[in-house]
N, CA, C and O atoms as a Tinker XYZ file with bonds, in Angstrom:
   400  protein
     1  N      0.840000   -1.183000    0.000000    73     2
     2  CA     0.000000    0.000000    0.000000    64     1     3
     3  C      0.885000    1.247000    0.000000    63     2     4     5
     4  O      1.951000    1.414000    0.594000    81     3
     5  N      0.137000    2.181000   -0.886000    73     3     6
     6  CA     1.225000    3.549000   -0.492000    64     5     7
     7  C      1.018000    4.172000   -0.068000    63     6     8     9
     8  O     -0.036000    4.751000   -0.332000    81     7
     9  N      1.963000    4.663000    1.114000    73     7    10
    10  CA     2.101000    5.834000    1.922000    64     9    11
    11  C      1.399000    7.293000    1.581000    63    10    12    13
    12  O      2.026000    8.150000    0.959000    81    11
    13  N      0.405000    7.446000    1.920000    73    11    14
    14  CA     0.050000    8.974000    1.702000    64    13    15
    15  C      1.009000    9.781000    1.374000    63    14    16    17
    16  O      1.395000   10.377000    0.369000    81    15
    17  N      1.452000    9.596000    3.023000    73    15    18
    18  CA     2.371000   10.898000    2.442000    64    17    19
    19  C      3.425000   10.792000    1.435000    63    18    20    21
    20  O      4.064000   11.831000    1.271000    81    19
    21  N      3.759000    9.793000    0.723000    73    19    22
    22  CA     5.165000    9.688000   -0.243000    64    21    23
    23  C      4.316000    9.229000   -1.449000    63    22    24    25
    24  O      4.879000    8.700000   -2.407000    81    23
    25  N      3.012000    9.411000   -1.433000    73    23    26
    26  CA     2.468000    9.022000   -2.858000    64    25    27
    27  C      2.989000    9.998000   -4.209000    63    26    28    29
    28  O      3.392000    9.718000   -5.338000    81    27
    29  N      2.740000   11.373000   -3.413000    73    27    30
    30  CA     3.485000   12.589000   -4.457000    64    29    31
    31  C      5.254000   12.363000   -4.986000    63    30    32    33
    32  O      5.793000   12.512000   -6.083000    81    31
    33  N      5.705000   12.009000   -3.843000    73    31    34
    34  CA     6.962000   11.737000   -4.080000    64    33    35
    35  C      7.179000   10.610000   -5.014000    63    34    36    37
    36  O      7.880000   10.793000   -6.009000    81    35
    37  N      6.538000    9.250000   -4.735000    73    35    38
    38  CA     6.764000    8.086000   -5.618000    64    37    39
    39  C      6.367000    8.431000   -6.948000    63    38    40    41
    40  O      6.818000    7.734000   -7.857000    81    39
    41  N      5.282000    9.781000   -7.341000    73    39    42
    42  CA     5.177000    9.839000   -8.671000    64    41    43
    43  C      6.176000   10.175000   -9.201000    63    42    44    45
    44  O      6.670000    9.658000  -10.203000    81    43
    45  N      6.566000   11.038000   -8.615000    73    43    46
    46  CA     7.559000   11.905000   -9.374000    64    45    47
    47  C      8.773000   11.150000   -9.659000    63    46    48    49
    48  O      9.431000   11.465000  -10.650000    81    47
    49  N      9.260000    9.904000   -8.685000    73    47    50
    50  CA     9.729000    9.130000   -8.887000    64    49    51
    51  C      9.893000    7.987000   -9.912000    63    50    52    53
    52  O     10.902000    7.465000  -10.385000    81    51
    53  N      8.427000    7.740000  -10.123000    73    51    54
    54  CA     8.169000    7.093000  -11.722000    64    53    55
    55  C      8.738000    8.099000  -12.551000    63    54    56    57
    56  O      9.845000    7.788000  -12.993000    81    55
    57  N      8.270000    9.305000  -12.920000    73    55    58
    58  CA     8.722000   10.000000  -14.465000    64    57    59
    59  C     10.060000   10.472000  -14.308000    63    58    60    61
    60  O     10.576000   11.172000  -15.179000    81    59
    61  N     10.736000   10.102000  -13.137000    73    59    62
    62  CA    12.189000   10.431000  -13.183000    64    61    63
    63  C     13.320000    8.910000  -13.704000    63    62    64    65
    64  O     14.380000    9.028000  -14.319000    81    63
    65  N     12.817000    7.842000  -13.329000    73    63    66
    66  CA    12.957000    6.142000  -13.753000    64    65    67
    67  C     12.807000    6.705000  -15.332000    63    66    68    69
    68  O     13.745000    6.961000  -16.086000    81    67
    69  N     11.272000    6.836000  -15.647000    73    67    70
    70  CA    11.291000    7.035000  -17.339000    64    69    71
    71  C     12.103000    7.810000  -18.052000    63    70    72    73
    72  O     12.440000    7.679000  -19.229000    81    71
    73  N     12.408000    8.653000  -17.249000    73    71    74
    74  CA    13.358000    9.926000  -18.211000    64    73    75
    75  C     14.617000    9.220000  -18.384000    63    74    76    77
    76  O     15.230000    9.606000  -19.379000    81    75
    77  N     15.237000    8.223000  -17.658000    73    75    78
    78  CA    16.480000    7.864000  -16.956000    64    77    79
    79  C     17.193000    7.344000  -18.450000    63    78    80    81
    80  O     18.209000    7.608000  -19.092000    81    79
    81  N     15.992000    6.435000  -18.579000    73    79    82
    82  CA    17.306000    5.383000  -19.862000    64    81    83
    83  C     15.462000    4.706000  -20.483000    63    82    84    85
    84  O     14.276000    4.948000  -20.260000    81    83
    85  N     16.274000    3.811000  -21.305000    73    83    86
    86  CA    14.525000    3.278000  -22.114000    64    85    87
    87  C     14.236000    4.126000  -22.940000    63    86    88    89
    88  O     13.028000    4.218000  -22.726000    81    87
    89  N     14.433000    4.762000  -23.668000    73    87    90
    90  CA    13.569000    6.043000  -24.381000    64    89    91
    91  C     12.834000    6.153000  -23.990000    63    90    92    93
    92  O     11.826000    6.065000  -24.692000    81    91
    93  N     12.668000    6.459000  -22.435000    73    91    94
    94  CA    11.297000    6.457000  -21.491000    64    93    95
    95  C     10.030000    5.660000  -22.049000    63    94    96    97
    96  O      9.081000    6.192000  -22.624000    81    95
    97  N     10.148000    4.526000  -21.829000    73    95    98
    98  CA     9.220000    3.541000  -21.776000    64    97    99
    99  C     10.183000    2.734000  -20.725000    63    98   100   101
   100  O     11.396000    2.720000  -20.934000    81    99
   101  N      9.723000    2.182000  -19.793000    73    99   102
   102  CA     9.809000    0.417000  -18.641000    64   101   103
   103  C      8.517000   -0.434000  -18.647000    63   102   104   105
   104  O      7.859000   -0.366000  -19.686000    81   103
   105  N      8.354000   -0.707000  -18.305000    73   103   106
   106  CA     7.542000   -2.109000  -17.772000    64   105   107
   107  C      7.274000   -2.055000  -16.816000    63   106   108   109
   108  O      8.103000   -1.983000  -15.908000    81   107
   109  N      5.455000   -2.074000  -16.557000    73   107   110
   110  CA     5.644000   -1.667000  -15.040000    64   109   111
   111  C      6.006000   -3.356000  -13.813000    63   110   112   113
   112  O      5.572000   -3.833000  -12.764000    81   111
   113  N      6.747000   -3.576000  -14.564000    73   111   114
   114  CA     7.435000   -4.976000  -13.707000    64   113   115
   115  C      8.315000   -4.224000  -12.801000    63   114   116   117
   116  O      8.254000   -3.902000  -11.614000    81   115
   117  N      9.334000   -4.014000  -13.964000    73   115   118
   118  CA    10.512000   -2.704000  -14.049000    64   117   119
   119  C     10.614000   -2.157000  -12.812000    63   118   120   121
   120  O     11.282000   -2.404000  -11.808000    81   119
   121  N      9.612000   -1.176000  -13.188000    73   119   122
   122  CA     9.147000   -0.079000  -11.892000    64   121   123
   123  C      9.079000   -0.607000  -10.808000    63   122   124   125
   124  O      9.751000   -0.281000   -9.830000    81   123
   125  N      8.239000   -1.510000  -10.854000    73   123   126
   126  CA     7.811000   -2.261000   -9.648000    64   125   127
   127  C      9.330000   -2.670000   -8.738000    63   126   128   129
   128  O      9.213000   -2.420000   -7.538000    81   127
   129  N     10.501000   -3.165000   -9.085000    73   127   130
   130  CA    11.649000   -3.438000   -9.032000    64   129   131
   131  C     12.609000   -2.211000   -8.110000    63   130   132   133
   132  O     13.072000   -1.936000   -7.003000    81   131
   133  N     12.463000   -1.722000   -9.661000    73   131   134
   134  CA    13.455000    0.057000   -9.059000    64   133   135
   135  C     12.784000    0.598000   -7.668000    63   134   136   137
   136  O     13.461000    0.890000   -6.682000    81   135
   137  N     11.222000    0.698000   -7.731000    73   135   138
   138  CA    10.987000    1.241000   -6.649000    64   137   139
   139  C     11.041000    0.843000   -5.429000    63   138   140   141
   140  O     11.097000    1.596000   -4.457000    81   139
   141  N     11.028000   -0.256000   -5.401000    73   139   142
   142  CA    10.831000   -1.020000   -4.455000    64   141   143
   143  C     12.529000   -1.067000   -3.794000    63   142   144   145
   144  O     12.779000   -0.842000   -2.610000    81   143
   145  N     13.333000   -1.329000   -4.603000    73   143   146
   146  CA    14.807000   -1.477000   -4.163000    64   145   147
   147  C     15.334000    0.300000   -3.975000    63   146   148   149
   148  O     16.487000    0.660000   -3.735000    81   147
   149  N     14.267000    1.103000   -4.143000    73   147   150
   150  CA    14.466000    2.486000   -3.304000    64   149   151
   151  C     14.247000    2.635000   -1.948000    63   150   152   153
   152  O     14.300000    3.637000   -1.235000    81   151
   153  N     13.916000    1.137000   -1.634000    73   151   154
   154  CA    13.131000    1.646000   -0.138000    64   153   155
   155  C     11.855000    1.830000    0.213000    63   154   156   157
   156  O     11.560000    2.343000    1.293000    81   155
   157  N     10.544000    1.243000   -1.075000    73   155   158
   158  CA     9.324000    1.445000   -0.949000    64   157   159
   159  C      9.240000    0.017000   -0.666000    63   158   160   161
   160  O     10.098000   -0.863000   -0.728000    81   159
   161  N      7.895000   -0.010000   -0.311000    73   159   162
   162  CA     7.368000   -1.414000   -0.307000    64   161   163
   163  C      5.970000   -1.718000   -1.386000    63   162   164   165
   164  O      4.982000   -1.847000   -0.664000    81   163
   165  N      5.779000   -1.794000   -2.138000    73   163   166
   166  CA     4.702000   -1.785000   -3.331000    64   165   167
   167  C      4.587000   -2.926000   -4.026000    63   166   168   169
   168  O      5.375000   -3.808000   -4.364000    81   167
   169  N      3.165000   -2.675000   -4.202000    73   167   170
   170  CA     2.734000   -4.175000   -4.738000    64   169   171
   171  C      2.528000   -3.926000   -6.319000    63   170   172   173
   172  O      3.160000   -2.926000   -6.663000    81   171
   173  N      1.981000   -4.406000   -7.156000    73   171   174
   174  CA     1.715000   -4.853000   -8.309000    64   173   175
   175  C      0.577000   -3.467000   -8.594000    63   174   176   177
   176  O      0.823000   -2.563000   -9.392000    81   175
   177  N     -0.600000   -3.550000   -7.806000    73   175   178
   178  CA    -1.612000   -3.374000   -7.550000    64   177   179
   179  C     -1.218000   -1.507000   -7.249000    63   178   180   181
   180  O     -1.972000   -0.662000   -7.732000    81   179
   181  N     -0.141000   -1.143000   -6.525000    73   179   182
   182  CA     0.229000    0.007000   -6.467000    64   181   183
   183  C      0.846000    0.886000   -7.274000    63   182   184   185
   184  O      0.695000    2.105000   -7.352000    81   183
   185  N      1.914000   -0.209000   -8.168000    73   183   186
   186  CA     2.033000    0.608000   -9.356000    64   185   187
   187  C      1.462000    0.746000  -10.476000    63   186   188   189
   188  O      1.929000    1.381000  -11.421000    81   187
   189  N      0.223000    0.060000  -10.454000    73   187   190
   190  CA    -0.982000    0.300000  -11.652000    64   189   191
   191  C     -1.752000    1.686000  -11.369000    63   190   192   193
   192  O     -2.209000    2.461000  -12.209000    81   191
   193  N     -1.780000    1.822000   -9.608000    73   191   194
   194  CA    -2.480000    2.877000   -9.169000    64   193   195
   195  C     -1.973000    4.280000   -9.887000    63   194   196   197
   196  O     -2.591000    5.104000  -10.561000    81   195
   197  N     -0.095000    4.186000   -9.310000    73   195   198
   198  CA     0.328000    5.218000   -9.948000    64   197   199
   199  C      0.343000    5.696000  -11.318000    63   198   200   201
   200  O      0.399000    6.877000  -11.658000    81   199
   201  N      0.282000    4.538000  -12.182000    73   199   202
   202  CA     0.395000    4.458000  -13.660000    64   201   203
   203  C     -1.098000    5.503000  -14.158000    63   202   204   205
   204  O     -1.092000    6.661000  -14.575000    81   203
   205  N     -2.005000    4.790000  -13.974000    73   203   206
   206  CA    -3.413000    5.431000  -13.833000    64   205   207
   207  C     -3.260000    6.969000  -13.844000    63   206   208   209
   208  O     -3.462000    7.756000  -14.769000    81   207
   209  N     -2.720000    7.262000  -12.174000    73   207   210
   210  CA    -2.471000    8.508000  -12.024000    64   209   211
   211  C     -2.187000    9.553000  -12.536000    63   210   212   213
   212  O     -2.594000   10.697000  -12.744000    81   211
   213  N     -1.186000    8.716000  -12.729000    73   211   214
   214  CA    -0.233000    9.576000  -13.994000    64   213   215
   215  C     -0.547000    9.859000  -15.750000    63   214   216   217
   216  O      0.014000   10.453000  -16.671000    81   215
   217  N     -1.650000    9.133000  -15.571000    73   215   218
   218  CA    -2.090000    9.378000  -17.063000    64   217   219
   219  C     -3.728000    9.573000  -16.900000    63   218   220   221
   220  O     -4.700000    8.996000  -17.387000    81   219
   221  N     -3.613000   10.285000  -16.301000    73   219   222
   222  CA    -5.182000   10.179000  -16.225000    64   221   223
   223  C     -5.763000   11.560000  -16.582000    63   222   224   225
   224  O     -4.818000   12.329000  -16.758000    81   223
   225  N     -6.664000   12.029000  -16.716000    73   223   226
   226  CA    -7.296000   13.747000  -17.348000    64   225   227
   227  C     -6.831000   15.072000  -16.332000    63   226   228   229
   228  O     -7.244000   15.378000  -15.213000    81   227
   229  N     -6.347000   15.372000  -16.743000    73   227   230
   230  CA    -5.478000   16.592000  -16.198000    64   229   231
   231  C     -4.258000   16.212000  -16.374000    63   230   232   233
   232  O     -3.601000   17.076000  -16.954000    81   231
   233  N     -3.710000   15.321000  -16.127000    73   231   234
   234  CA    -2.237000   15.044000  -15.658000    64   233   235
   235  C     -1.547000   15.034000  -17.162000    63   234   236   237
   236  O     -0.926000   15.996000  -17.616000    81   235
   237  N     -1.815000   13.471000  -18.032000    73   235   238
   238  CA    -1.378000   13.407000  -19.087000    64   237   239
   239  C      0.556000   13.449000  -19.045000    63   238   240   241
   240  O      1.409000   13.779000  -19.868000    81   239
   241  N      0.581000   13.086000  -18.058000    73   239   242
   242  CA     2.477000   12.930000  -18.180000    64   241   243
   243  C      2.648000   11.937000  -18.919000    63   242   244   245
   244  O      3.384000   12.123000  -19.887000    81   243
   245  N      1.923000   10.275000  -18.697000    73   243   246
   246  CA     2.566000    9.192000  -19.289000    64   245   247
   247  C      1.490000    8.358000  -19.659000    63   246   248   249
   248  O      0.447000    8.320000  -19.006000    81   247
   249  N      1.710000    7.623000  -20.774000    73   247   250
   250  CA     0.838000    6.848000  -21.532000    64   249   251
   251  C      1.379000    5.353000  -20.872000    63   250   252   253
   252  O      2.455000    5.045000  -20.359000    81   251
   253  N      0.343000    4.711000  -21.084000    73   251   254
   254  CA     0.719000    3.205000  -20.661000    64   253   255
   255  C     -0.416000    2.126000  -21.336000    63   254   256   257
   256  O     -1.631000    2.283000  -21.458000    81   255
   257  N      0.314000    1.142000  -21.671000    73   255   258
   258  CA    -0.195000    0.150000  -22.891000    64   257   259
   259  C     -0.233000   -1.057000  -22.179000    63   258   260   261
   260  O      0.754000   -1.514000  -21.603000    81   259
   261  N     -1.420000   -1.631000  -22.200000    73   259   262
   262  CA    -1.113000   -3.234000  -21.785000    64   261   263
   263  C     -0.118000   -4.373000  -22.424000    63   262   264   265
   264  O     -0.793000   -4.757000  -23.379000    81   263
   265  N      0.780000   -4.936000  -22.441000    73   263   266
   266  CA     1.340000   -6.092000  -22.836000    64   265   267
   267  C      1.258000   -7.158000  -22.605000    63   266   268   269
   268  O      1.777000   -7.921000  -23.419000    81   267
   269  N      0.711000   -7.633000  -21.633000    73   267   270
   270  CA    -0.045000   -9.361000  -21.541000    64   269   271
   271  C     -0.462000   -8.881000  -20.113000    63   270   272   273
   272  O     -0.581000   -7.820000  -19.500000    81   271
   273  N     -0.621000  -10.222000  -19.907000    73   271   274
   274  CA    -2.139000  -10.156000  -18.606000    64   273   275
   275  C     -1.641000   -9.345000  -17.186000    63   274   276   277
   276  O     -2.357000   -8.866000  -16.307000    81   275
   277  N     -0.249000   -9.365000  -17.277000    73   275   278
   278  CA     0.239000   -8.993000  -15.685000    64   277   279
   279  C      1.358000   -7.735000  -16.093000    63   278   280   281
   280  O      1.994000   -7.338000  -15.116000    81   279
   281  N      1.681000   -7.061000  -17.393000    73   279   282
   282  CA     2.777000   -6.438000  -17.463000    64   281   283
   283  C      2.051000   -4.898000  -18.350000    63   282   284   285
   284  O      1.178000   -5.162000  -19.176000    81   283
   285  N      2.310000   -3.835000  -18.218000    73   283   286
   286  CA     1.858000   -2.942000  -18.992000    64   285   287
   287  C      3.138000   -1.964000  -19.169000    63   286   288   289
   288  O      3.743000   -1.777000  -18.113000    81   287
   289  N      3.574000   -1.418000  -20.115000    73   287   290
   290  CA     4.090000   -0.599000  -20.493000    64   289   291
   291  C      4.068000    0.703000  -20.402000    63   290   292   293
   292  O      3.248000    1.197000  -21.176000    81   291
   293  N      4.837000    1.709000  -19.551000    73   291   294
   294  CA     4.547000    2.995000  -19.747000    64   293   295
   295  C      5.722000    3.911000  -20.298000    63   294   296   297
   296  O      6.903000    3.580000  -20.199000    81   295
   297  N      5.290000    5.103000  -20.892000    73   295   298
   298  CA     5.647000    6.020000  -21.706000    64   297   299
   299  C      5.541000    7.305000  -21.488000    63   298   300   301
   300  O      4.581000    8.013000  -21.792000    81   299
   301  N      6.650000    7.667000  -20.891000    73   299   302
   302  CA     6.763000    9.560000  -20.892000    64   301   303
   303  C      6.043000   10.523000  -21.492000    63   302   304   305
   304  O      6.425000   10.511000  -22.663000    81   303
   305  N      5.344000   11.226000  -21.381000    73   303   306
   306  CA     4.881000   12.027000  -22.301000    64   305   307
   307  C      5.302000   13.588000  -22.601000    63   306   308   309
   308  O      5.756000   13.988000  -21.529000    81   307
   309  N      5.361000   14.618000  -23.526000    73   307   310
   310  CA     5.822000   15.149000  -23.664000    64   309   311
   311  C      5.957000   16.371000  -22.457000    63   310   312   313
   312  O      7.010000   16.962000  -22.220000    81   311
   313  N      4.355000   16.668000  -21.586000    73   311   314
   314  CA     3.942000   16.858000  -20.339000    64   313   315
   315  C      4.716000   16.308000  -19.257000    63   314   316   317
   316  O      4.837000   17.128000  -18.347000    81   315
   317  N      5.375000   15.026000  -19.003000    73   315   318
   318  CA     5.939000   14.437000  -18.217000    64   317   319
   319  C      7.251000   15.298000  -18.339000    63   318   320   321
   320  O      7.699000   16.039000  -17.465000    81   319
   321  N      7.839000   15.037000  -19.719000    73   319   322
   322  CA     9.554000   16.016000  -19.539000    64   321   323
   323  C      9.043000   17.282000  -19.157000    63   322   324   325
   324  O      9.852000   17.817000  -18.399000    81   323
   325  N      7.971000   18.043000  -19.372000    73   323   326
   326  CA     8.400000   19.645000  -19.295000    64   325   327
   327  C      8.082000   19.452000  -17.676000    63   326   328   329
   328  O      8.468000   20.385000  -16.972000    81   327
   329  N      7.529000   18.526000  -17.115000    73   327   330
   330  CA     6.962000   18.348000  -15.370000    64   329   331
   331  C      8.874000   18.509000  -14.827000    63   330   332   333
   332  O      9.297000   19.383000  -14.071000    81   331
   333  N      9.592000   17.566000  -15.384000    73   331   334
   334  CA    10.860000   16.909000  -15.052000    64   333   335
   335  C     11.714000   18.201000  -15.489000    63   334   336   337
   336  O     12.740000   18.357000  -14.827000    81   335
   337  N     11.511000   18.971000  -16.300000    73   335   338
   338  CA    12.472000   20.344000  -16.733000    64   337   339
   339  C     11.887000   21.572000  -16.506000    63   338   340   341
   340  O     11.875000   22.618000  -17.154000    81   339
   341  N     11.247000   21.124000  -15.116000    73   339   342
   342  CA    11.201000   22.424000  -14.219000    64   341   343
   343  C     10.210000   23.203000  -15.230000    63   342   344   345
   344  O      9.866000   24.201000  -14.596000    81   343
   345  N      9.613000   23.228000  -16.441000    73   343   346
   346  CA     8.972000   24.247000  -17.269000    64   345   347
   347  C      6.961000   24.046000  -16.699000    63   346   348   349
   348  O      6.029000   24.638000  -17.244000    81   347
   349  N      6.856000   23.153000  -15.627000    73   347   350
   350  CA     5.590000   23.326000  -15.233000    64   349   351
   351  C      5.401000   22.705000  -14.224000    63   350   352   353
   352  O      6.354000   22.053000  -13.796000    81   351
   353  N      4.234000   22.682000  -13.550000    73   351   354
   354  CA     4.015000   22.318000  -12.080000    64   353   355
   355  C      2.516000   21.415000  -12.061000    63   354   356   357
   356  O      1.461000   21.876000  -12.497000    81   355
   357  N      2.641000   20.280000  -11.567000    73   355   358
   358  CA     1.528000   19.256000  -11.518000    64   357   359
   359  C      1.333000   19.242000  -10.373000    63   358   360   361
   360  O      2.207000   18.752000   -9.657000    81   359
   361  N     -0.011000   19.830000   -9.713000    73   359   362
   362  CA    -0.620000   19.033000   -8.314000    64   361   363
   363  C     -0.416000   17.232000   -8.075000    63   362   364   365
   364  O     -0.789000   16.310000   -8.801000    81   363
   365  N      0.174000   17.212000   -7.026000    73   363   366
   366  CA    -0.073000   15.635000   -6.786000    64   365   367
   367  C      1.607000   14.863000   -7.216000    63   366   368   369
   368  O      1.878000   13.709000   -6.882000    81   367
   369  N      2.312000   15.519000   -7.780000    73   367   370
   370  CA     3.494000   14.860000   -7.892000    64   369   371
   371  C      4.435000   16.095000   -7.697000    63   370   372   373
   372  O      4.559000   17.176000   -8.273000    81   371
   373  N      5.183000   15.340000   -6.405000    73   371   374
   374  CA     6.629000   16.320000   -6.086000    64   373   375
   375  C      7.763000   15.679000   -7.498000    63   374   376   377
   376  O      7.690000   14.609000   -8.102000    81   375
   377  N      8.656000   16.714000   -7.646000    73   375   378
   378  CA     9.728000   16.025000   -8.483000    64   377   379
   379  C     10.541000   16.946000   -7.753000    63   378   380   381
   380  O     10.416000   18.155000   -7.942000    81   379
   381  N     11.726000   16.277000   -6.574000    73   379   382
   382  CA    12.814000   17.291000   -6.086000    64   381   383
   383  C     14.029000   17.954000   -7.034000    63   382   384   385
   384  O     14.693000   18.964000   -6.796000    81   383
   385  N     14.089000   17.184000   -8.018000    73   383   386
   386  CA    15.404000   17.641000   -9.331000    64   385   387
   387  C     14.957000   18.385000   -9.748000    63   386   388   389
   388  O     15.535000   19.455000   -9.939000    81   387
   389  N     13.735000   18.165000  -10.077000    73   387   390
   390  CA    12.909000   18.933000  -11.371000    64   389   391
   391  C     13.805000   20.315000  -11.808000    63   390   392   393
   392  O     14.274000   20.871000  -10.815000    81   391
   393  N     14.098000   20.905000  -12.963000    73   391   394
   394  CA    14.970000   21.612000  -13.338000    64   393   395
   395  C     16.281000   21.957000  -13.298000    63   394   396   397
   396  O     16.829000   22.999000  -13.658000    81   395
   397  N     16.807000   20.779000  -12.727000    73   395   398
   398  CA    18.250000   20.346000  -12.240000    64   397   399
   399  C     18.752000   20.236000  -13.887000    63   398   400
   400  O     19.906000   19.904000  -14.159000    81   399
């Protein structure tokens, strides 16, 4: 389950993973992995939540595609880099680099 309070943080944490390497696309297996070996504890079920989140009406940072029954694909969106280069501000996701 995720932490209230680090839910903002873990987003921002996803579109910073995507920006990283991948031509921003992972797997949310992937994710599930990285984040977790950050020190979160998250289930399957939590990073679908965030995925959602993150692409959902208003937000529009990242697209995400199903790939078989348990794995979905997500994708940066052009909204996601300008979130990550400091050029705009999203309720609901901290990014501490952001314009670094």
């Amino acid at each position: 389950m995720i932490n209230p309070g680090m839910a903002e943080v873990i987003r921002g944490q996803v579109l910073e993973l995507l920006s990283t390497d991948f031509d921003g696309k992972l797997s949310s297996r992937v994710l599930l992995l990285m984040l977790n070996q950050a020190g979160h504890s998250l289930t399957k079920a939590d990073v679908s939540s965030i995925l959602r989140y993150l692409a959902g009406a208003g937000k529009e940072l990242i697209d995400f595609k199903k790939h078989d029954n348990e794995t979905w694909y997500a994708m940066l969106l052009p909204k996601g880099r300008d979130l990550l280069e400091g050029r705009i501000e999203v309720t609901g996701v901290m990014c501490p680099y952001c314009g670094d």
